Each structure stands twice: as C-alpha cells, then as structure tokens.
Amino acid sequence: MVSDIYYPSKKSDDFCEDVCGESTPGIVSMSRLRCMLRGLDLKAIVFLVVFVPLCIVGIYFHGQKITYFLRPIWQSPPKPFIELTHYYHENVSMENLCKQHGWGIREYPRRVYDAVLFSNEVDMLTIRWKELYPYITQFVLLESNSTFTGLPKPFTFAINRDQFKFVEPRLTYGTIGGRFRKGENPFVEEAYQRVALDQLLRIAGIEDDDLLIMSDVDEIPSRHTINLLRWCDDIPPILHLHFRNYLYSFEFELKHRSWRASVHRYQSGKTRYVHYRQTDYLLADSGWHCSFCFRHISDFIFKMKAYSHTDRVRFLHYLNPGRIQDIICEGSDLYDMLPEEYTFKDIIGNMGPLPHSYSAVHLPAHLLDNPEKYKYLLPGNCKRESG
C-alpha cells in the first residue's frame, strides 16, 4: 500500500529526468524550460524578466554616477593641506606683508619663470600673461601638434603669435611633434610633453632659487601673489596655490577648491614640471581657475575630445552643440557627472546646477579693462559663438 502511494509521487518528481531522454530536440528544450520554471513563482519571473534588464540598462547609462555617489565608501579623502593665511592690501608695504606671513624681506626680488603647455586657449593665455606681466622674467611656452589623446592640431600659438608681441622680448617658445600613439593612455602623452617643457626651461636660462610657476593656462595666479613670493625670504621650497574655481565663465563658482597650481624655488636636477600634489602647504586665495572658459562652442567640443579625461565623453550626444550651449547657461556638468566629493553630505549638497553669481569683483585686471572683448566671461553672458 505504501509502495502504491509512493510510486506515482516518485514518477511525478522524476518527470524532468524522464523527458531528458526524449529524442526530439524541441521537446527536450521546452521540457527543460518547464523544469526551470516549475520552482519559480510569478514574482520571481517578473523580477528576472523586468527588473534585471532594467538594472543592466541603468548601470550602463548611470554606472559612473553610481560609482561617484559611492565614493565615500571606496575612497578615503586625501590628506588635508596645511593652509597658509594669505595677507594682502595694496596700501600695505611689502615688508609688512612678508612679516605677516612669517617671512623675511629680500634685498632684491627673485627672478620668476612662468611655464605652460599650450593647446588652444588664446583668450585665457592673454588674460594670464597680462596679469603676470609686471613680475615675470621669462614666459616659457611649449606647444605640440598633437593633443594628449593623439588628435592632430595646428600650432595655434604660432598662428596667433602677433597678439602676444607685448611679451616677445621675454618669450621662450618651443614646439614638439606629437607621437600619435593610437589607443595609448592620454596621460602618457601629457607626461611626455611635460618632460619636454623641463628641457625648454633650461634653454630659457632658469637657475637655482628662481621662482617657477607650474600651472595650466586657465589656472591664473594673481599678480600680487607672485610679487609677494618673489620679494619674501624663507618661503617654502614648494607651495601650492589655492584658486577660486570657476566653470564656463566667472559667473559660476565651484565650491570645491582648485589647488594643483604651484610655485617652486627651482633646484637643478630636482625640480620637475608636473601637475599633481607635491607638498602639504597651500597658500589661500591666490588666483583664479576658469575651466572650460571658451568663446566658441567648437572649442568646448575640441577640449572634450582632446584632453586627458576624454573617457568622460561616454555618449556621442554629449558633443551636441545645442546641448553644450544649454549646459553652459544652466551651469550644469558637461559630462553629467556627480560632484567629486568624499562625504555623502557634500555630494548631495553640491548636486545640480551651480548658482549664478553677479559679482565681478577681484577678477583679473585685463578682463575688466576689456569687458566688451571678454563679455562671454562675465556674469550674465552665457551665449557662445558657434566657432
């Protein structure tokens, strides 16, 4: 009796095994599918058919955002800087300013070299060199016919050199041919060009204890900062400069600070032209960083394809001129990225478009002396030329 009851149950449980012996492939496939689905209820099926594909699509389109949002979990914040208070007023003597910083005063100022790698930022270079002109011994500029990503480009500075006659007597200009290594990490080409700039500095005549400014073209030290450092004695051998950080123009100020620019007391055989953290010392409020501050939409597109972080262009529509123009006026992110912060509070607090600023106080002098020429950089003028 027990055997009669047990046999049908056993037969039913072995159904999946029995059908595997079927000779028709179609029957076998359908039977296997039935076997797989027997143990799943309707909710599990909906989960597999709907939710899992949605997750895959979401990760594809928003994986970078998810990674950035979870940054506080997988990355610790960098070591904090030792911030140096910056004292300045135009009516205070240099001796007293040096004293306020805990430094002595020199009998004569140091020589100053300003060295940059140049791509296509003609306007920003003009504003930079006009700002620094009174205190620079030698302007050193290196230009390549290749972007960091290996795209060919013209020698833009050479084409526009007549605009920079005011620095010609103090200019050391060099060019370098690109290597055009397809698929290579862009930072390799960038490092290659920075090594070449080291060599150009030696050609320009830099000597020990001269001041060397290391910063990108759009990272502009204020002239009074450089004047302070060339006159004061006992300043740190390397000093990072904290800049007010702007995006697209001086209308949108970023909350997170710009610190990569630095000033070095040059040492032969030791000083190398790089763009990363080299010391713990940071001098507060020392200038301006205006990122993606271009006159033409075409220049935005060029930089997005040309500079080292080209991997941020995840979709081709990011390069659409209409989209770029809208993003500029909104103060949003060109790459649709979350803020690069290290706490959830800071990430959430800095989400969304940047607030508009209506202040044009304490900006580079040449910019304010020529408001019509550089109108696009001033608050309230977000529209760009097509180029």
XYZ file of C-alpha atoms in Angstrom:
387
model
C 0.000 0.000 0.000
C 2.776 2.335 0.920
C 4.518 1.339 -2.298
C 1.456 2.150 -4.437
C 1.230 5.666 -2.914
C 4.914 6.338 -3.239
C 5.228 5.271 -6.873
C 3.097 7.987 -8.538
C 4.826 10.703 -6.447
C 8.213 9.399 -7.476
C 7.109 9.287 -11.083
C 5.982 12.920 -10.931
C 9.249 14.105 -9.285
C 11.285 12.343 -11.949
C 9.450 13.999 -14.815
C 12.363 16.314 -15.607
C 14.735 13.374 -15.700
C 12.405 11.307 -17.887
C 11.891 13.951 -20.556
C 15.612 14.396 -20.959
C 15.600 11.124 -22.739
C 13.261 12.387 -25.447
C 14.752 12.243 -28.912
C 13.186 15.431 -30.334
C 15.379 18.498 -29.606
C 12.381 20.855 -29.468
C 10.629 18.750 -26.891
C 13.799 18.487 -24.815
C 14.307 22.285 -24.835
C 10.717 23.024 -23.871
C 10.814 20.403 -21.168
C 13.989 21.835 -19.683
C 12.401 25.289 -19.643
C 9.360 23.851 -17.856
C 11.692 22.278 -15.330
C 13.409 25.582 -14.688
C 10.129 27.477 -14.291
C 8.456 24.922 -12.005
C 10.359 26.249 -8.997
C 9.675 29.930 -9.770
C 6.594 31.868 -8.762
C 5.176 34.826 -10.706
C 7.122 37.441 -8.678
C 10.432 35.743 -9.424
C 9.614 35.608 -13.133
C 8.739 39.329 -13.172
C 11.995 40.054 -11.347
C 14.038 38.180 -13.939
C 12.209 39.487 -16.981
C 11.729 43.134 -15.947
C 13.884 44.203 -13.026
C 17.193 42.585 -14.025
C 17.224 44.120 -17.557
C 16.311 47.497 -16.078
C 19.262 47.225 -13.696
C 21.609 46.387 -16.562
C 20.378 49.378 -18.594
C 20.599 51.641 -15.540
C 24.180 50.598 -14.838
C 25.110 51.165 -18.487
C 23.753 54.712 -18.545
C 24.363 55.729 -14.924
C 27.177 53.477 -13.717
C 29.558 56.409 -13.414
C 27.063 58.296 -11.236
C 26.607 55.272 -9.010
C 30.377 54.945 -8.633
C 30.800 58.644 -7.801
C 27.918 58.588 -5.329
C 29.501 55.650 -3.511
C 32.930 57.319 -3.423
C 32.792 57.827 0.396
C 32.676 54.027 0.711
C 35.519 53.066 -1.628
C 37.860 56.065 -1.359
C 39.166 57.998 1.627
C 39.624 61.767 1.378
C 43.153 62.987 0.648
C 45.368 64.224 3.414
C 44.352 67.799 4.289
C 46.644 70.654 3.307
C 48.440 72.889 5.773
C 46.716 76.116 4.765
C 48.674 79.346 4.963
C 46.722 82.538 5.561
C 47.237 84.976 2.700
C 47.583 88.638 3.690
C 47.288 91.401 1.123
C 46.276 95.015 0.736
C 47.553 97.384 -1.887
C 48.365 100.037 0.731
C 50.419 97.746 2.994
C 54.187 97.664 2.443
C 55.848 94.522 1.143
C 57.988 94.323 4.279
C 54.892 94.195 6.485
C 53.163 91.697 4.200
C 56.154 89.346 4.344
C 56.248 89.766 8.106
C 52.548 88.892 8.415
C 53.297 85.587 6.667
C 56.217 84.872 8.984
C 58.791 85.521 6.265
C 61.626 87.983 5.920
C 62.143 90.542 3.160
C 64.818 90.187 0.478
C 67.191 92.904 -0.680
C 66.060 92.271 -4.264
C 63.280 90.102 -5.766
C 63.790 86.648 -7.215
C 63.529 86.076 -10.942
C 60.230 84.446 -11.986
C 59.571 81.979 -14.812
C 56.032 81.243 -15.969
C 55.875 77.959 -17.915
C 52.813 76.496 -19.629
C 51.786 73.776 -22.049
C 49.546 75.389 -24.664
C 46.638 73.889 -26.577
C 44.199 76.479 -27.940
C 43.237 78.869 -25.095
C 44.252 82.154 -26.756
C 41.994 84.403 -24.656
C 42.913 82.790 -21.337
C 46.615 82.984 -22.191
C 46.256 86.708 -22.934
C 44.484 87.348 -19.631
C 47.083 85.288 -17.788
C 50.130 86.984 -19.287
C 48.648 90.470 -18.886
C 48.016 89.682 -15.214
C 51.535 88.404 -14.586
C 53.481 90.640 -16.989
C 54.960 93.109 -14.446
C 56.729 90.392 -12.472
C 57.766 87.690 -14.967
C 61.389 87.369 -16.055
C 60.707 84.851 -18.811
C 57.488 83.469 -20.303
C 58.038 79.862 -21.394
C 55.503 78.164 -23.669
C 55.609 74.717 -25.249
C 53.163 73.718 -27.989
C 52.592 70.377 -29.695
C 50.860 69.455 -32.945
C 49.128 66.661 -31.005
C 46.555 66.666 -28.238
C 47.048 64.429 -25.194
C 44.642 61.968 -26.830
C 46.698 61.835 -30.034
C 44.486 64.028 -32.215
C 46.334 66.292 -34.675
C 46.083 70.025 -34.018
C 47.591 73.169 -35.528
C 50.270 75.204 -33.763
C 47.655 77.669 -32.529
C 50.072 79.921 -30.666
C 52.311 80.270 -33.717
C 49.264 81.262 -35.773
C 48.254 83.901 -33.197
C 51.747 84.993 -32.141
C 51.243 88.587 -33.303
C 48.706 89.022 -30.477
C 51.491 88.448 -27.954
C 54.071 90.984 -29.092
C 53.960 92.533 -25.626
C 55.862 89.508 -24.231
C 58.106 88.837 -27.226
C 61.350 90.169 -25.654
C 60.796 87.836 -22.697
C 59.371 84.829 -24.524
C 60.896 81.371 -24.928
C 58.677 79.451 -27.342
C 59.130 75.825 -28.326
C 57.285 73.209 -30.340
C 57.303 69.447 -30.115
C 55.992 66.845 -32.541
C 53.292 64.520 -31.314
C 53.879 60.777 -31.159
C 50.308 59.905 -32.266
C 50.145 56.580 -30.443
C 46.611 55.343 -31.085
C 44.912 53.844 -28.035
C 47.605 54.996 -25.615
C 46.681 56.382 -22.209
C 46.428 60.190 -22.681
C 48.410 60.791 -19.502
C 51.470 59.227 -21.165
C 51.481 61.873 -23.904
C 50.860 64.577 -21.287
C 53.851 63.391 -19.248
C 55.974 63.307 -22.421
C 55.161 66.962 -23.136
C 55.864 67.995 -19.535
C 59.337 66.432 -19.721
C 59.964 68.454 -22.888
C 58.896 71.592 -21.007
C 61.562 70.838 -18.390
C 64.144 70.949 -21.165
C 62.736 74.183 -22.575
C 63.039 75.811 -19.141
C 66.745 75.051 -19.079
C 67.076 76.592 -22.532
C 65.270 79.667 -21.189
C 68.027 80.072 -18.591
C 66.320 79.177 -15.315
C 68.715 78.937 -12.339
C 68.622 77.728 -8.753
C 66.286 79.680 -6.444
C 64.424 81.310 -9.342
C 60.657 81.043 -8.900
C 58.896 78.686 -11.298
C 55.118 78.808 -11.760
C 53.659 75.399 -12.661
C 50.037 75.630 -13.735
C 47.743 75.135 -16.690
C 46.924 78.147 -18.867
C 43.496 78.544 -17.237
C 44.996 78.475 -13.711
C 45.988 82.118 -13.261
C 47.916 83.331 -10.201
C 47.120 86.873 -9.106
C 49.960 89.295 -9.719
C 50.144 90.364 -6.073
C 50.632 86.699 -5.075
C 53.651 86.341 -7.358
C 55.039 89.688 -6.260
C 54.765 88.594 -2.626
C 56.610 85.320 -3.261
C 59.414 86.900 -5.256
C 60.131 89.508 -2.525
C 59.722 87.390 0.619
C 62.566 85.318 2.043
C 62.290 81.852 3.617
C 59.159 80.871 1.689
C 58.586 77.089 1.376
C 60.571 75.398 -1.437
C 57.263 74.286 -2.960
C 53.933 75.956 -2.370
C 50.560 75.014 -3.844
C 48.218 77.872 -4.692
C 44.547 77.859 -3.790
C 42.493 79.398 -6.609
C 38.884 80.457 -6.767
C 37.394 77.809 -9.018
C 35.086 78.796 -11.901
C 33.318 76.881 -14.668
C 32.496 78.214 -18.173
C 32.944 81.852 -17.044
C 33.328 83.931 -13.893
C 29.581 83.602 -13.343
C 29.663 80.052 -11.979
C 31.917 79.447 -8.983
C 32.552 75.883 -7.879
C 32.592 75.105 -4.170
C 35.466 72.640 -4.293
C 38.812 74.367 -4.499
C 41.489 74.319 -7.146
C 44.925 73.504 -5.701
C 47.077 71.886 -8.436
C 48.915 75.085 -9.409
C 52.213 75.509 -7.600
C 55.232 77.779 -7.238
C 58.728 76.297 -6.830
C 62.091 77.641 -5.797
C 63.892 75.964 -8.646
C 66.534 73.322 -7.908
C 68.656 71.950 -10.750
C 68.322 68.197 -11.145
C 65.417 68.014 -8.720
C 62.556 70.263 -9.885
C 60.260 68.562 -12.400
C 57.326 70.149 -14.203
C 54.279 68.155 -13.059
C 50.637 68.790 -12.227
C 49.911 66.823 -9.085
C 50.312 67.291 -5.330
C 53.928 67.887 -4.326
C 53.703 69.411 -0.858
C 51.317 69.870 2.068
C 51.489 73.677 2.006
C 48.669 75.641 0.362
C 48.530 79.446 0.123
C 44.944 80.660 0.357
C 43.131 82.814 -2.233
C 45.992 83.135 -4.708
C 44.248 83.490 -8.061
C 41.608 82.058 -10.388
C 40.959 78.809 -12.209
C 38.455 79.184 -15.057
C 37.824 75.743 -16.540
C 36.175 75.346 -19.965
C 36.088 79.118 -20.338
C 35.887 79.312 -24.122
C 34.403 81.804 -26.576
C 33.325 79.230 -29.176
C 31.231 76.072 -28.843
C 33.697 74.357 -31.180
C 36.429 74.876 -28.565
C 34.323 73.061 -25.953
C 33.927 70.108 -28.308
C 37.636 70.113 -29.132
C 38.682 70.043 -25.479
C 36.181 67.325 -24.597
C 37.786 65.107 -27.251
C 41.354 66.260 -26.730
C 42.285 66.394 -23.070
C 43.327 63.599 -20.758
C 39.858 62.848 -19.345
C 38.336 62.054 -22.729
C 36.874 58.878 -21.179
C 34.218 61.098 -19.619
C 32.604 61.510 -23.048
C 30.575 58.327 -22.646
C 27.950 59.141 -25.278
C 28.229 60.987 -28.591
C 25.285 63.269 -27.816
C 27.450 64.893 -25.134
C 29.184 66.667 -28.051
C 25.973 68.103 -29.488
C 26.431 71.914 -29.816
C 22.859 72.678 -28.723
C 23.240 70.548 -25.611
C 26.567 72.184 -24.752
C 25.063 75.674 -25.059
C 22.175 74.748 -22.761
C 24.569 73.226 -20.220
C 26.694 76.411 -20.178
C 23.708 78.642 -19.439
C 22.382 76.257 -16.783
C 25.709 75.899 -15.021
C 25.381 72.111 -15.177
C 28.049 69.482 -15.813
C 29.083 68.776 -19.415
C 29.639 65.110 -18.614
C 26.535 64.672 -16.448
C 28.751 63.691 -13.521
C 28.163 63.940 -9.792
C 30.453 66.176 -7.689
C 33.839 64.676 -6.845
C 33.411 64.747 -3.063
C 34.287 62.387 -0.240
C 31.220 62.586 2.028
C 27.578 61.899 1.210
C 26.697 65.279 2.717
C 28.992 67.112 0.289
C 27.884 65.030 -2.700
C 24.184 65.658 -2.057
C 24.762 69.307 -1.119
C 26.617 70.057 -4.368
C 24.289 68.225 -6.755
C 22.552 70.112 -9.518
C 23.417 73.288 -11.450
C 25.820 75.835 -9.987
C 24.284 79.020 -8.568
C 24.646 82.157 -10.688
C 26.971 84.841 -9.344
C 26.565 88.519 -10.184
C 29.878 89.634 -8.744
C 32.747 90.722 -10.974
C 34.860 91.975 -8.067
C 38.517 90.959 -7.728
C 38.933 89.414 -11.172
C 41.990 89.678 -13.467
C 42.625 93.319 -14.385
C 42.889 92.770 -18.148
C 39.487 91.101 -18.164
C 37.821 94.105 -16.511
C 39.780 96.564 -18.670
C 38.277 94.919 -21.776
C 34.697 93.977 -20.844
C 33.364 94.034 -24.406
C 36.108 91.820 -25.781
C 35.678 89.268 -22.983
C 31.960 89.752 -22.413
C 31.352 85.996 -22.542
C 33.484 85.540 -19.409
C 31.483 87.996 -17.293
C 28.237 87.280 -15.395
C 25.045 87.386 -17.437
C 26.576 86.463 -20.802
C 26.333 82.705 -21.245
C 25.673 82.618 -25.003
C 28.634 81.403 -27.051
C 29.662 81.802 -30.662
C 29.496 78.685 -32.805
C 33.128 78.951 -33.974
